[in-house]
CSV table of C-alpha atoms in Angstrom, one decimal:
chain,number,residue,atom,x,y,z
A,1,MET,CA,98.9,49.5,77.0
A,2,SER,CA,95.1,49.5,77.4
A,3,GLU,CA,93.2,52.6,78.5
A,4,GLU,CA,92.1,50.9,81.7
A,5,ILE,CA,95.7,49.8,82.6
A,6,GLN,CA,96.9,53.3,81.9
A,7,LYS,CA,94.3,54.8,84.2
A,8,LEU,CA,95.2,52.3,86.9
A,9,LYS,CA,98.9,53.1,86.4
A,10,SER,CA,98.2,56.8,87.0
A,11,LYS,CA,96.1,56.1,90.0
A,12,ILE,CA,98.7,53.9,91.7
A,13,GLU,CA,101.6,56.3,90.9
A,14,ASN,CA,99.7,59.0,92.7
A,15,ASN,CA,99.5,56.8,95.9
A,16,THR,CA,103.0,55.3,95.9
A,17,VAL,CA,104.2,53.8,99.2
A,18,VAL,CA,107.8,53.6,100.4
A,19,GLU,CA,109.9,51.0,98.5
A,20,SER,CA,106.9,49.6,96.6
A,21,SER,CA,106.8,49.8,92.9
A,22,LEU,CA,103.1,49.6,92.3
A,23,LYS,CA,103.1,50.2,88.5
A,24,PRO,CA,101.4,47.4,86.4
A,25,ILE,CA,103.7,46.4,83.6
A,26,GLU,CA,102.5,45.2,80.3
A,27,VAL,CA,104.8,43.6,77.8
A,28,GLY,CA,103.5,43.1,74.3
A,29,ASN,CA,99.9,41.8,74.5
A,30,LYS,CA,100.4,38.7,76.5
A,31,ILE,CA,102.3,39.6,79.7
A,32,GLU,CA,101.3,41.6,82.7
A,33,GLU,CA,103.0,42.0,86.0
A,34,CYS,CA,101.8,44.1,89.0
A,35,CYS,CA,103.5,44.7,92.3
A,36,LEU,CA,101.1,45.6,95.0
A,37,GLU,CA,101.7,47.2,98.4
A,38,ASN,CA,101.2,44.9,101.4
A,39,LYS,CA,97.8,46.3,102.4
A,40,GLN,CA,96.3,46.4,98.9
A,41,SER,CA,94.2,43.5,97.8
A,42,TYR,CA,94.6,41.7,94.4
A,43,SER,CA,90.8,42.2,93.9
A,44,GLU,CA,91.1,46.0,94.1
A,45,VAL,CA,93.5,45.9,91.2
A,46,LEU,CA,91.6,43.2,89.5
A,47,LYS,CA,88.4,45.3,89.2
A,48,SER,CA,90.2,47.8,87.1
A,49,ALA,CA,92.8,45.9,85.3
A,50,SER,CA,90.9,42.9,84.3
A,51,LYS,CA,88.3,44.8,82.1
A,52,ASN,CA,90.6,44.9,79.1
A,53,ASN,CA,93.8,43.1,80.1
A,54,SER,CA,95.7,40.6,78.1
A,55,ARG,CA,94.1,37.6,79.9
A,56,THR,CA,90.8,38.2,78.2
A,57,ASN,CA,92.1,38.7,74.6
A,58,ASN,CA,94.4,36.9,72.2
A,59,ILE,CA,94.5,33.8,74.3
A,60,ARG,CA,96.7,31.2,72.8
A,61,GLU,CA,97.1,27.7,74.2
A,62,GLY,CA,96.1,28.8,77.7
A,63,ARG,CA,96.6,31.3,80.5
A,64,VAL,CA,99.0,31.3,83.3
A,65,LEU,CA,98.4,33.4,86.6
A,66,LEU,CA,101.3,33.7,89.1
A,67,LEU,CA,100.4,34.8,92.7
A,68,THR,CA,103.6,35.3,94.8
A,69,SER,CA,104.7,37.0,97.9
A,70,SER,CA,108.3,37.7,96.9
A,71,HIS,CA,109.9,39.9,94.3
A,72,ARG,CA,109.4,38.0,91.2
A,73,ARG,CA,109.8,40.7,88.6
A,74,GLU,CA,111.0,39.2,85.3
A,75,CYS,CA,109.5,35.8,86.0
A,76,SER,CA,106.6,36.5,83.6
A,77,ASN,CA,109.1,37.3,80.8
A,78,ILE,CA,111.3,34.4,81.7
A,79,LEU,CA,108.3,32.0,81.7
A,80,ASP,CA,107.0,33.3,78.5
A,81,LYS,CA,110.2,32.7,76.7
A,82,THR,CA,110.5,29.2,78.3
A,83,LEU,CA,107.0,28.4,77.0
A,84,LYS,CA,107.9,29.8,73.6
A,85,HIS,CA,105.3,32.6,73.8
A,86,ARG,CA,102.4,30.2,73.6
A,87,TYR,CA,100.5,31.4,76.7
A,88,ASN,CA,99.0,34.6,78.1
A,89,ILE,CA,100.8,35.2,81.4
A,90,GLN,CA,99.9,37.4,84.3
A,91,SER,CA,101.8,37.9,87.5
A,92,PHE,CA,100.8,39.6,90.8
A,93,TYR,CA,103.6,39.8,93.4
A,94,LYS,CA,103.1,41.2,96.8
A,95,PRO,CA,106.4,41.7,98.7
A,96,GLY,CA,106.4,40.9,102.3
A,97,ALA,CA,102.8,39.4,102.3
A,98,PRO,CA,101.8,36.3,104.2
A,99,ILE,CA,100.2,33.4,102.4
A,100,LYS,CA,96.7,34.6,103.3
A,101,ALA,CA,97.2,37.9,101.2
A,102,VAL,CA,98.9,36.0,98.4
A,103,VAL,CA,95.8,33.8,97.7
A,104,GLU,CA,93.0,36.1,98.9
A,105,SER,CA,91.4,36.6,95.5
A,106,ALA,CA,92.6,33.4,93.7
A,107,ARG,CA,89.0,32.3,93.3
A,108,GLU,CA,87.9,35.5,91.7
A,109,GLN,CA,90.9,35.6,89.4
A,110,THR,CA,90.5,32.0,88.2
A,111,LYS,CA,86.7,31.8,88.0
A,112,ASP,CA,86.8,31.6,84.1
A,113,PHE,CA,89.8,29.3,83.9
A,114,GLY,CA,89.6,26.0,82.1
A,115,LYS,CA,91.5,22.8,81.5
A,116,ASN,CA,94.4,24.6,79.6
A,117,ASP,CA,94.9,27.3,82.2
A,118,PHE,CA,97.2,27.3,85.2
A,119,LEU,CA,97.2,29.0,88.6
A,120,ILE,CA,100.6,29.1,90.2
A,121,VAL,CA,101.1,30.0,93.9
A,122,LEU,CA,104.4,30.8,95.6
A,123,GLY,CA,104.0,32.0,99.2
A,124,GLY,CA,104.5,31.1,102.8
A,125,SER,CA,108.0,32.3,103.4
A,126,ASN,CA,106.8,35.5,105.2
A,127,ASN,CA,104.8,33.4,107.6
A,128,ILE,CA,108.1,31.9,109.0
A,129,ASN,CA,109.8,34.3,111.3
A,130,GLU,CA,110.9,32.0,114.1
A,131,PRO,CA,112.4,28.4,114.1
A,132,ASN,CA,109.2,26.8,115.2
A,133,LEU,CA,105.9,25.5,113.5
A,134,ASP,CA,103.5,28.0,115.0
A,135,HIS,CA,102.7,29.2,111.5
A,136,LEU,CA,101.8,25.8,110.1
A,137,PRO,CA,98.1,25.8,110.7
A,138,GLU,CA,97.7,29.1,108.8
A,139,VAL,CA,99.8,28.0,105.9
A,140,THR,CA,98.1,24.7,105.4
A,141,GLU,CA,94.6,26.2,105.9
A,142,LYS,CA,95.3,28.9,103.2
A,143,ILE,CA,96.6,26.3,100.8
A,144,ASN,CA,93.3,24.5,101.3
A,145,ASP,CA,91.5,27.7,100.4
A,146,VAL,CA,93.1,27.7,96.9
A,147,PRO,CA,90.5,26.8,94.4
A,148,LEU,CA,91.0,23.2,93.6
A,149,SER,CA,88.7,21.8,90.9
A,150,LEU,CA,88.8,19.5,87.9
A,151,LYS,CA,88.2,22.4,85.5
A,152,THR,CA,91.7,24.0,85.8
A,153,ASN,CA,95.3,23.4,86.9
A,154,VAL,CA,96.9,24.5,90.1
A,155,ILE,CA,100.6,24.4,91.0
A,156,ILE,CA,101.7,25.1,94.5
A,157,SER,CA,105.4,25.9,95.0
A,158,THR,CA,107.3,24.9,98.1
A,159,ILE,CA,109.1,27.5,100.1
A,160,ALA,CA,112.7,28.4,99.1
A,161,SER,CA,115.5,28.1,101.6
A,162,ARG,CA,116.7,31.2,103.4
A,163,PHE,CA,120.4,32.1,103.1
A,164,ASP,CA,119.8,35.3,105.0
A,165,ARG,CA,118.5,33.4,108.0
A,166,PRO,CA,119.8,29.8,107.8
A,167,GLU,CA,118.4,29.0,111.2
A,168,LEU,CA,114.9,28.9,109.7
A,169,ASN,CA,115.8,26.2,107.1
A,170,GLN,CA,114.9,23.3,109.2
A,171,THR,CA,111.5,24.8,109.8
A,172,ILE,CA,111.1,25.6,106.1
A,173,SER,CA,111.9,22.0,105.3
A,174,GLN,CA,109.3,20.8,107.8
A,175,THR,CA,106.8,23.2,106.4
A,176,ASN,CA,107.4,22.0,102.8
A,177,ILE,CA,106.7,18.5,103.9
A,178,ALA,CA,103.4,19.6,105.4
A,179,ILE,CA,102.5,21.5,102.2
A,180,HIS,CA,103.2,18.4,100.2
A,181,LYS,CA,101.0,16.3,102.5
A,182,THR,CA,98.2,18.9,102.3
A,183,ILE,CA,98.3,18.9,98.5
A,184,ASN,CA,98.4,15.1,98.3
A,185,ASN,CA,95.3,14.9,100.5
A,186,GLN,CA,93.5,17.3,98.2
A,187,LYS,CA,94.6,15.4,95.1
A,188,ASN,CA,93.1,12.3,96.5
A,189,LYS,CA,89.9,14.0,97.4
A,190,ASN,CA,88.8,16.2,94.5
A,191,SER,CA,91.5,17.2,92.1
A,192,LYS,CA,94.1,15.3,90.0
A,193,GLN,CA,95.1,18.6,88.3
A,194,LEU,CA,97.0,19.8,91.3
A,195,GLY,CA,100.8,19.6,91.5
A,196,VAL,CA,103.7,20.6,93.7
A,197,CYS,CA,106.8,22.5,92.4
A,198,PHE,CA,109.8,21.6,94.5
A,199,LEU,CA,112.2,24.4,94.6
A,200,ASN,CA,115.1,23.5,96.9
A,201,GLU,CA,116.2,20.4,95.1
A,202,ARG,CA,117.2,22.5,92.2
A,203,LEU,CA,118.6,25.7,93.8
A,204,GLU,CA,122.0,26.4,95.2
A,205,ARG,CA,123.4,29.4,97.1
A,206,GLU,CA,124.5,31.0,93.8
A,207,ASN,CA,120.9,31.1,92.6
A,208,PHE,CA,120.1,33.7,95.3
A,209,THR,CA,120.9,37.4,95.7
A,210,ASN,CA,123.9,38.4,97.8
A,211,HIS,CA,121.4,39.1,100.6
A,212,GLY,CA,120.3,35.5,100.5
A,213,LEU,CA,116.5,35.9,100.7
A,214,HIS,CA,115.3,36.3,97.0
A,215,LEU,CA,116.2,34.4,93.8
A,216,ASN,CA,118.5,36.2,91.4
A,217,ARG,CA,118.0,35.8,87.7
A,218,SER,CA,119.6,32.3,87.5
A,219,GLY,CA,117.3,31.2,90.3
A,220,LYS,CA,114.3,32.6,88.5
A,221,VAL,CA,115.3,30.8,85.3
A,222,ILE,CA,115.5,27.5,87.2
A,223,PHE,CA,112.1,28.1,88.8
A,224,CYS,CA,110.5,29.0,85.5
A,225,LYS,CA,112.0,26.1,83.7
A,226,ARG,CA,110.5,23.7,86.3
A,227,LEU,CA,107.2,25.4,86.0
A,228,ALA,CA,107.3,25.1,82.2
A,229,GLU,CA,108.1,21.4,82.5
A,230,MET,CA,105.1,20.9,84.8
A,231,ILE,CA,102.8,22.9,82.4
A,232,GLU,CA,103.9,21.0,79.4
A,233,SER,CA,103.7,17.6,81.1
A,234,ARG,CA,100.2,18.3,82.4
A,235,LEU,CA,98.9,19.4,79.0
A,236,GLN,CA,100.6,16.5,77.3
A,237,SER,CA,98.9,14.1,79.7
A,238,SER,CA,95.6,15.9,79.0
A,239,ARG,CA,96.0,15.5,75.2
A,240,THR,CA,96.9,11.9,75.5
A,241,SER,CA,93.8,11.3,77.6
A,242,LEU,CA,91.6,12.9,75.0
A,243,VAL,CA,93.2,10.9,72.3
A,244,THR,CA,92.6,7.5,74.0
A,245,GLU,CA,89.2,8.2,75.4
A,246,PRO,CA,87.2,7.3,72.2
A,247,PHE,CA,89.0,3.9,72.0
A,248,LEU,CA,88.3,3.1,75.7
A,249,VAL,CA,84.7,4.1,75.3
A,250,LYS,CA,84.4,1.9,72.2
A,251,TRP,CA,86.2,-1.0,73.9
A,252,LEU,CA,83.8,-0.8,76.9
A,253,LYS,CA,80.8,-0.8,74.6
A,254,THR,CA,81.9,-3.5,72.2
A,255,GLY,CA,84.4,-5.4,74.2
A,256,ARG,CA,86.8,-5.3,71.2
A,257,GLY,CA,88.3,-1.9,70.8
A,258,ASN,CA,88.2,-2.1,67.0
């Protein structure tokens, strides 16, 4: 563990809040998870942790940053194994936080990301407390705030069903439709490197904890497998495009292609 991370760990441990594990976790030299209390911003942790963290060193094929609202401990390790240890992975999860808090420092954290890097956002469930759509403007507005550009890849996850409060599932379904439409509008405008990770089509009740709100390990495996599929597919498309571009350029110039 780097000196800066160790200092941050000590600082956070001295200011622990109820039921919040705030200790950053570093596994090997590729993976880092950090759980933040609801009132703490990602940028506050980033200022200290990013100086010497794993994202800036030993970069392999690319970087993956997960910003989530729910308890996603273990997801970094599962995703790392699924991607065969080829990426530097960092996860910030903020239990109980609304979508606004989840994406608040996404621009700062991805400012040096490139075409082989991925920002993954999973949030919005904490915005839904009643079976109505009053939350919808804030959710779609904050999704539009996520940095969308041609230089990096962004994956927005839909909201998982609630087995603790099934009366909210129709609202969640309608919200996911709105999220999908919002992302499609953004793709048409300024970014083809933007995707949607659909959760509920692959998850069953058995993939959630007994309480019914959070994914259990089997659910996390399914979620991470789908993310890995999307990452591999996106990079494969990018490589194919790079291979064919010289031929297309030549064809346009000569009219022959050979």
